[in-house]
Coordinates of C-alpha atoms in Angstrom, one line a residue:
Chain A
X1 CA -8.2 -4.0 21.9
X2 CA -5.1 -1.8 20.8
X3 CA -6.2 1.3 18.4
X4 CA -3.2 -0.4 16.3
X5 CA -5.6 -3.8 15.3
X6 CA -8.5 -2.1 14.8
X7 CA -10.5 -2.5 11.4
X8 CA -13.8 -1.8 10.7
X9 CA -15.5 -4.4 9.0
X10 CA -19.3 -3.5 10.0
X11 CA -21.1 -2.2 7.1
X12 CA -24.9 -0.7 7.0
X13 CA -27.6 -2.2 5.5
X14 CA -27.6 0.3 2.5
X15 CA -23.7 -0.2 2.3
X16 CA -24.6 -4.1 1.9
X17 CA -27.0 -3.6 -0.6
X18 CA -24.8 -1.4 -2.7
X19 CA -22.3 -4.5 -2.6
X20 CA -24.9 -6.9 -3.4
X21 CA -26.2 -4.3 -6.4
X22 CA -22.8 -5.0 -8.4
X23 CA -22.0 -8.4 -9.8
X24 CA -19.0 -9.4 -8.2
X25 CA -18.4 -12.9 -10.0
X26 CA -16.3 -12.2 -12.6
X27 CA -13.8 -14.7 -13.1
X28 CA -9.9 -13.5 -13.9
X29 CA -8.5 -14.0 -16.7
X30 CA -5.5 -15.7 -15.1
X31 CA -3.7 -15.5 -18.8
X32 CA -4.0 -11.9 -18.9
X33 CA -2.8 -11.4 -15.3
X34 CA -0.4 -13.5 -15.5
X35 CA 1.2 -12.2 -19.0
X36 CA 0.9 -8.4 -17.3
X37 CA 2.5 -9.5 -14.1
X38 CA 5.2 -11.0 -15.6
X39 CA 6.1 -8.1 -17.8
X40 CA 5.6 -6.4 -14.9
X41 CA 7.9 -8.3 -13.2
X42 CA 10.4 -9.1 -15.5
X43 CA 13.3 -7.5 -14.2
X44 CA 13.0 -8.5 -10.8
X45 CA 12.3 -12.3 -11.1
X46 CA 16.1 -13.5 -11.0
X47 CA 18.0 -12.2 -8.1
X48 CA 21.2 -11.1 -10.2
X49 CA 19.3 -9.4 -12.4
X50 CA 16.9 -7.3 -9.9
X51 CA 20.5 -6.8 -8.2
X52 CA 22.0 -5.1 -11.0
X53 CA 19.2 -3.3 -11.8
X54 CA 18.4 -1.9 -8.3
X55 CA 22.0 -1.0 -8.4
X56 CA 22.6 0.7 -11.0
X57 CA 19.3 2.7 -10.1
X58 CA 20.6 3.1 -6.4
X59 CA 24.1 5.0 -8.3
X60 CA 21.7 8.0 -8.8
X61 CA 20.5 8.0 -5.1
X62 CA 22.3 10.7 -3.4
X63 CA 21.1 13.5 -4.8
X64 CA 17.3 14.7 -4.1
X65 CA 17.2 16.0 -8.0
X66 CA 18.7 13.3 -9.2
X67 CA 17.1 10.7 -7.6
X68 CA 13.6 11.6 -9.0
X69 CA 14.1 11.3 -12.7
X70 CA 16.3 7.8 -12.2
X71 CA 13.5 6.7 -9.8
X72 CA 10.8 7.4 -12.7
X73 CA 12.8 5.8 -15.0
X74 CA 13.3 2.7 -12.8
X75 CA 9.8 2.7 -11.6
X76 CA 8.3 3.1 -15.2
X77 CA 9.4 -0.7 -15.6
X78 CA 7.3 -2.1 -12.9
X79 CA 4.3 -0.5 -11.8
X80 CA 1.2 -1.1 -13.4
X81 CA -0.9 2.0 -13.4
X82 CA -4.2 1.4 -10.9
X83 CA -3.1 -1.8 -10.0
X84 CA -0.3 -0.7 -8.0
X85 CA -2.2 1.8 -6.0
X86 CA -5.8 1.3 -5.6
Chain B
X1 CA -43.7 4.2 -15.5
X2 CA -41.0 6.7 -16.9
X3 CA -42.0 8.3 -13.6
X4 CA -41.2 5.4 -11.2
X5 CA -37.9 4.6 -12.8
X6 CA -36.8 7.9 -12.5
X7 CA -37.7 8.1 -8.9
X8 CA -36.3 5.0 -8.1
X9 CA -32.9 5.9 -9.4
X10 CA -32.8 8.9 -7.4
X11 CA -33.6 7.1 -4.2
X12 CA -30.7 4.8 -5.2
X13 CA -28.3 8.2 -5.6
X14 CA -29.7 9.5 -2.1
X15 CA -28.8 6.1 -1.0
X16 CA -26.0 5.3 -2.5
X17 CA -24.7 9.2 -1.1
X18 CA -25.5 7.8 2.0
X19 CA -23.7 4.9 1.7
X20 CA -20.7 6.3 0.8
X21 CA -20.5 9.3 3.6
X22 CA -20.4 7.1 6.2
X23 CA -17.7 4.6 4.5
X24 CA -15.4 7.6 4.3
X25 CA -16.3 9.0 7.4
X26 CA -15.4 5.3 9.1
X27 CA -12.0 4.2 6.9
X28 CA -10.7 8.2 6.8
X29 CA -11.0 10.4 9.4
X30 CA -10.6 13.5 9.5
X31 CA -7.8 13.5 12.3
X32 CA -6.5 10.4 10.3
X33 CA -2.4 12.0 10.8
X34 CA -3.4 12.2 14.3
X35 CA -4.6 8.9 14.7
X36 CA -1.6 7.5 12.9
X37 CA 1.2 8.5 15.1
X38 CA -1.2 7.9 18.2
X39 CA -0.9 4.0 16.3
X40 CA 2.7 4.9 16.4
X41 CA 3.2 6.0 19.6
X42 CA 1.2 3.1 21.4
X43 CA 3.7 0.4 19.1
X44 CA 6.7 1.7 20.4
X45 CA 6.2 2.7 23.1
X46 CA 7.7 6.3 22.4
X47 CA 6.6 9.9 22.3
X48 CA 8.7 9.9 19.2
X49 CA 9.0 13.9 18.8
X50 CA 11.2 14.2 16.3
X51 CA 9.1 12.0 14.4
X52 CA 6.1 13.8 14.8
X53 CA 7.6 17.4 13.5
X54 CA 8.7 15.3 10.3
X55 CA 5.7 13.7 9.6
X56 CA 3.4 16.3 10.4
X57 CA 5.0 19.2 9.0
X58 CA 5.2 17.0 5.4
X59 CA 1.9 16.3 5.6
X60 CA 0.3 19.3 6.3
X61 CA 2.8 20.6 4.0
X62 CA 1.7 17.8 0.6
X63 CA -1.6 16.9 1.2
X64 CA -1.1 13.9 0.2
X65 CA -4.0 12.4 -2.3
X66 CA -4.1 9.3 -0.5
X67 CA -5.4 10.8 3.1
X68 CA -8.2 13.1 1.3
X69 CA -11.6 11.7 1.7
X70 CA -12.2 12.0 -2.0
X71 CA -9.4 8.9 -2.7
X72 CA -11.5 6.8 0.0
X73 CA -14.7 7.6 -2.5
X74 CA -13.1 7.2 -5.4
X75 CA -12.0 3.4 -4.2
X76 CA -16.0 2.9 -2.6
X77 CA -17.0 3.9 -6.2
X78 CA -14.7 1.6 -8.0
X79 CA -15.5 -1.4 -6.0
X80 CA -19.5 -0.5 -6.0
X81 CA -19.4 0.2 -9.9
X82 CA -16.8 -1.9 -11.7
X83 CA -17.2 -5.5 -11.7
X84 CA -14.2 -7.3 -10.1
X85 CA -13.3 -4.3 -9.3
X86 CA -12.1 -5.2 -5.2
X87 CA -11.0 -8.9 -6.7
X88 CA -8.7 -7.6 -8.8
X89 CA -6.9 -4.6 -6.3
X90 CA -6.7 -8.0 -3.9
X91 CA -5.0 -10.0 -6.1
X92 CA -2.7 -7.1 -7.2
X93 CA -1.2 -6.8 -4.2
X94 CA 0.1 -9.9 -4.2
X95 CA 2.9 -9.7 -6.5
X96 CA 3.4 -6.0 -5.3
X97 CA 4.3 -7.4 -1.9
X98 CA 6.5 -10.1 -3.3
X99 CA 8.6 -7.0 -5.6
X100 CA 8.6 -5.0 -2.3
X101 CA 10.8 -8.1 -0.1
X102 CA 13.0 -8.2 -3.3
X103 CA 13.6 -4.3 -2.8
X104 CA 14.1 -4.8 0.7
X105 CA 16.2 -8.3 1.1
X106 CA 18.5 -6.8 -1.5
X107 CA 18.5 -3.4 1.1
X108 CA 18.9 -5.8 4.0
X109 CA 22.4 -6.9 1.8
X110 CA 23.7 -4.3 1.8
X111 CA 23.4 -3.3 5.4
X112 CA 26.4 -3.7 6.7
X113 CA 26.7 -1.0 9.8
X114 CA 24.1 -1.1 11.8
X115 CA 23.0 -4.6 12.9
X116 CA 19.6 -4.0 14.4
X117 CA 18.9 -2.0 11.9
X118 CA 19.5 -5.0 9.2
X119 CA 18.2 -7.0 11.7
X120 CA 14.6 -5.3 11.2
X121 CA 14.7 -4.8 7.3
X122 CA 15.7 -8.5 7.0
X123 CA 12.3 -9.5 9.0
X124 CA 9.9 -6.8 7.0
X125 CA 11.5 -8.0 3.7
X126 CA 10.1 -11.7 4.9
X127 CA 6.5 -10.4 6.5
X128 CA 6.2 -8.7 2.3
X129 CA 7.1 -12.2 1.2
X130 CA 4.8 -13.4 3.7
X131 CA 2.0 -11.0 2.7
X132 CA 2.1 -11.8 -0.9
X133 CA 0.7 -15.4 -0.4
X134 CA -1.4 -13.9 1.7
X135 CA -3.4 -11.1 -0.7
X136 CA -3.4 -14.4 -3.0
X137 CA -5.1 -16.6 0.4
X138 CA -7.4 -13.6 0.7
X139 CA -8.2 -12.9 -2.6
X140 CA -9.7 -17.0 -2.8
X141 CA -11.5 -16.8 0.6
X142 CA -13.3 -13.5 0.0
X143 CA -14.0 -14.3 -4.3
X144 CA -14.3 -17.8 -4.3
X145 CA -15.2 -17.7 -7.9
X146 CA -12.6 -15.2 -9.5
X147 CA -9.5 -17.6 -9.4
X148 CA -10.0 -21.1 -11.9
X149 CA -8.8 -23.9 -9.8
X150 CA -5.5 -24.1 -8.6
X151 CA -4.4 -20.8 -10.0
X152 CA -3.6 -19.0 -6.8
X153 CA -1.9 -21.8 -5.8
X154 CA 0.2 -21.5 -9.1
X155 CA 0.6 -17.3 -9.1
X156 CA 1.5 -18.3 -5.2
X157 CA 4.6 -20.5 -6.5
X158 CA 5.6 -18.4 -9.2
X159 CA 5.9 -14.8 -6.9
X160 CA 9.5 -14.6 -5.6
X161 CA 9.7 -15.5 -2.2
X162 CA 12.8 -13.8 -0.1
X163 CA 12.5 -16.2 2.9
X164 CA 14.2 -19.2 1.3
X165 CA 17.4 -17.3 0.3
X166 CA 21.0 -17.6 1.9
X167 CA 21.7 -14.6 4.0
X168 CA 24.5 -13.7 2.2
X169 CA 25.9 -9.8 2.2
X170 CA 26.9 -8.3 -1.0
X171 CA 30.4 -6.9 -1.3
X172 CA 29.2 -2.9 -1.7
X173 CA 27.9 -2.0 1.2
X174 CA 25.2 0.7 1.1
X175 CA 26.1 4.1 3.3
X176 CA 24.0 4.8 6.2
X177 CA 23.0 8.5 4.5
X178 CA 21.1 5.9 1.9
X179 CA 19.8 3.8 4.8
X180 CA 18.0 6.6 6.3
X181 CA 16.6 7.6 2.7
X182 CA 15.4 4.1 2.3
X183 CA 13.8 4.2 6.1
X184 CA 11.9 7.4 5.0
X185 CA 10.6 6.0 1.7
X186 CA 9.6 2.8 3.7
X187 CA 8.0 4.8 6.3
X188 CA 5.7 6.7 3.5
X189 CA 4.7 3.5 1.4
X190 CA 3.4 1.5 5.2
X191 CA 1.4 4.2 6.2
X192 CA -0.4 4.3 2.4
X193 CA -0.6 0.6 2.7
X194 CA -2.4 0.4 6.0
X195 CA -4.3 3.2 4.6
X196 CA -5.4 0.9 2.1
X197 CA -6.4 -1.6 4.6
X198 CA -8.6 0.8 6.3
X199 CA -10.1 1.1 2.8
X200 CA -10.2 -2.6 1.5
X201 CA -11.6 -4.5 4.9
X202 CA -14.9 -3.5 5.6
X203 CA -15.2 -3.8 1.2
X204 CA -13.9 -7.2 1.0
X205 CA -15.3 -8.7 4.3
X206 CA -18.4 -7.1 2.6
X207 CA -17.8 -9.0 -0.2
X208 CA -17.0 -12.3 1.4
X209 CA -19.7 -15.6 1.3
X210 CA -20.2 -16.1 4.9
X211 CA -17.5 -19.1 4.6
X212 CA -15.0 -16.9 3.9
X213 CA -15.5 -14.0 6.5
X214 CA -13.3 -15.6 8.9
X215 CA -10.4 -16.0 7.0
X216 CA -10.8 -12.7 5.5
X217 CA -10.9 -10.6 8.6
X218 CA -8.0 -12.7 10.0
X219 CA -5.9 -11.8 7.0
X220 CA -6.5 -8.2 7.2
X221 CA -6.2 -7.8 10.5
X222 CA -2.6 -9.7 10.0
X223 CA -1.7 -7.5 7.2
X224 CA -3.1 -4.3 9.3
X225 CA -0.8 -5.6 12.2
X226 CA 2.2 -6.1 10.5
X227 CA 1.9 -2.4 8.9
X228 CA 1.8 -0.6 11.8
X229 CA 5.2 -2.6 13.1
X230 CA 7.0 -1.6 9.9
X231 CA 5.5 2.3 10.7
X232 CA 6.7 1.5 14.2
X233 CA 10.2 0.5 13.3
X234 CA 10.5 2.5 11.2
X235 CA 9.7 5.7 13.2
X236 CA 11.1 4.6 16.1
X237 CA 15.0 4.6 13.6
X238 CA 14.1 7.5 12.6
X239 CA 14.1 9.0 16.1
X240 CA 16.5 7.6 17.4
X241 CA 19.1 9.0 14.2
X242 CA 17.4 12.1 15.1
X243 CA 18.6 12.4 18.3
X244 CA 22.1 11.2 17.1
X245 CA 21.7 14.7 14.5
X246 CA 20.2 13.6 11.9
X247 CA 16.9 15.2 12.7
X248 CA 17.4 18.2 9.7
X249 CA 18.1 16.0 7.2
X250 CA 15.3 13.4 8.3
X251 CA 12.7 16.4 8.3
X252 CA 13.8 17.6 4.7
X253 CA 13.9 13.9 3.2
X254 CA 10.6 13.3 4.8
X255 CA 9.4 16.1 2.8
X256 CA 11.1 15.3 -0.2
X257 CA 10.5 11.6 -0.6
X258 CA 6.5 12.4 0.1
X259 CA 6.0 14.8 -1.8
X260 CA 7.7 12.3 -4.8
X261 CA 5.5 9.5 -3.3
X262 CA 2.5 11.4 -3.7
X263 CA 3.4 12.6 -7.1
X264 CA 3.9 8.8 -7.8
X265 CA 0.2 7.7 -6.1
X266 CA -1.5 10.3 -8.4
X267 CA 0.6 9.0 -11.6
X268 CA -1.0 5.3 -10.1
X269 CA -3.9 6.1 -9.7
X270 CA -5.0 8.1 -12.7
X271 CA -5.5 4.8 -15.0
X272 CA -8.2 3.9 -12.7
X273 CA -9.6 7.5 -12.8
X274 CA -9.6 7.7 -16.0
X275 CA -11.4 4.0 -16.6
X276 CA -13.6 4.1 -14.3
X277 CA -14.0 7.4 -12.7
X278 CA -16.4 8.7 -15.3
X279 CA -15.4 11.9 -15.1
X280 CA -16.1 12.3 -11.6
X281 CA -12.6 12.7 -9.8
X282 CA -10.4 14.9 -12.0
X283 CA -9.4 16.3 -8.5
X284 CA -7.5 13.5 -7.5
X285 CA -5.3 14.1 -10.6
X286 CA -4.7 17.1 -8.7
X287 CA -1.1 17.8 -6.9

């Protein structure tokens, strides 16, 4: 097998137990989700306006300096704060 | 009675320490840059030099959060402490995936001078539309029970999907300066992503009924594949503008853009430190 597919998906007995010790069945609330996701994605769900939007934050692009504050700005739109991560 | 408790819960902390040594020590290496551009290497078949002195001078020169051992912890400790913890990340990435082809079909657009290049962004932008179902798919076959019926199905539909769009350029064309700058970003955010395989499969396969362990490894090791192409591409662009003279500017970008992209993981990650961290990881808040 190629390094470049390899996962590890073996886990030790006491790794298994400290899965099965947490109660993973907790159903989403698909409301919630849903209402953050689309909040979150509210200015990318239509093409035009995702277009204008990434344009207008690409302007600032050139510059290094300037690129990091309109990138923040942008950015502060969309990303959801541990969900976009981890 | 008070006495048996007690020294049950601290054979649960010796275990539990255990447990979570060797999940580090198996989803983050030590040598984990190493590793990488070995991963990189083998894919395109390349020494990729130039490559190499970019990514490993940023590296050793950020630190970024997301290779230290403690951010590999802090996710075991989530997942093995919050409930739905691992459901919810899986689920997450679904519509992160679908935002990221938007990003890049609306690059691919715009690409207007270098065909192979568009070529390749135009294919990643439909494996992220691709992946977005996917997190969904994986999500229901590893948590049976987190989704009501027919709600991935529905958040499935809703999520943008690049693939069905007409291939049609837009009228400002972006300069091959930005291309490169977009190349390096894109390079950054697929080696945290398959990163964050490393970190999610052996969890969620964990997870998994027995039913759904299949399906789950499948996915993942999809996702996982398609990551290290998008590193591969990516790298393998990058060295070959290198060689053309853009190797300076490729090294300093490559600094630049990860030293923002780590500044950006810790800004994204510090909700969940905060929630659920308990106090325990104010050192991944640290640049």
């Amino acid at each position: 097998m190629k390094s470049s597919s390899t996962l590890s998906f073996e886990l030790s007995q006491e790794q298994e137990d400290t899965l099965a010790a947490i109660a993973t069945v907790v159903p989403e609330d698909m409301e919630q989700f849903e209402k953050s996701y689309r909040a979150w994605n509210a200015h990318f769900t239509e093409p035009g306006e995702f277009e204008g939007s990434y344009r207008a934050w690409n302007a600032h692009f050139t510059e290094p300096s300037e690129f990091e504050a309109s990138y923040r700005a942008w950015n502060a739109h969309f990303v959801e704060p541990g969900q976009a991560s981890l | 009675m008070t006495n048996s408790i007690e020294t049950s819960a601290s054979d649960r902390d010796v275990l539990s320490r255990s447990a979570v040594r060797d999940y580090v020590k198996h989803v983050c290496p030590e040598n984990y840059v190493d590793q990488l551009l070995e991963v990189a290497r083998e894919y395109t078949d390349h020494e990729l030099p130039h490559y190499t002195d970019a990514l490993t001078a940023a590296f050793h020169d950020v630190q970024p959060v997301f290779t230290r051992p403690r951010y590999a912890e802090f996710f075991w400790h989530c997942a093995t402490t919050v409930p739905g913890y691992a459901a919810r990340v899986t689920l997450a990435n679904g519509p992160a995936e679908s935002e990221g082809s938007e990003k890049l079909f609306t690059l691919w657009q715009g690409v207007q001078h270098d065909d192979s290049a568009a070529e390749q962004v135009l294919q990643h932008a439909r494996d992220e539309s691709a992946h977005s179902r996917l997190f969904v798919r994986l999500t229901e076959a590893a948590f049976p029970e987190f989704l009501p019926p027919g709600a991935g199905a529905q958040l499935a539909g809703a999520m943008p999907d690049i693939r069905n769009r007409p291939l049609v350029k837009t009228p400002a064309p972006v300069p091959h300066e930005h291309l490169i700058d977009h190349l390096v970003q894109m390079n950054i955010g697929e080696i945290r992503t398959r990163l964050h395989m490393h970190l999610f499969a052996p969890i969620i396969h964990g997870f998994a009924p027995e039913e759904g362990k299949p399906t789950s490894r499948r996915i993942l090791e999809s996702l996982v594949g398609d990551e290290v192409r998008h590193i591969g591409y990516t790298a393998l662009l990058m060295e070959q503008w290198s060689t053309e003279g853009a190797g300076d500017r490729i090294r300093a970008l490559y600094q630049n853009r990860l030293h923002i992209f780590n500044e950006l993981t810790v800004e994204q990650t510090e909700g969940a430190v905060r929630s659920y961290g308990r106090g325990e990881f104010p050192d991944l808040l640290e640049i």
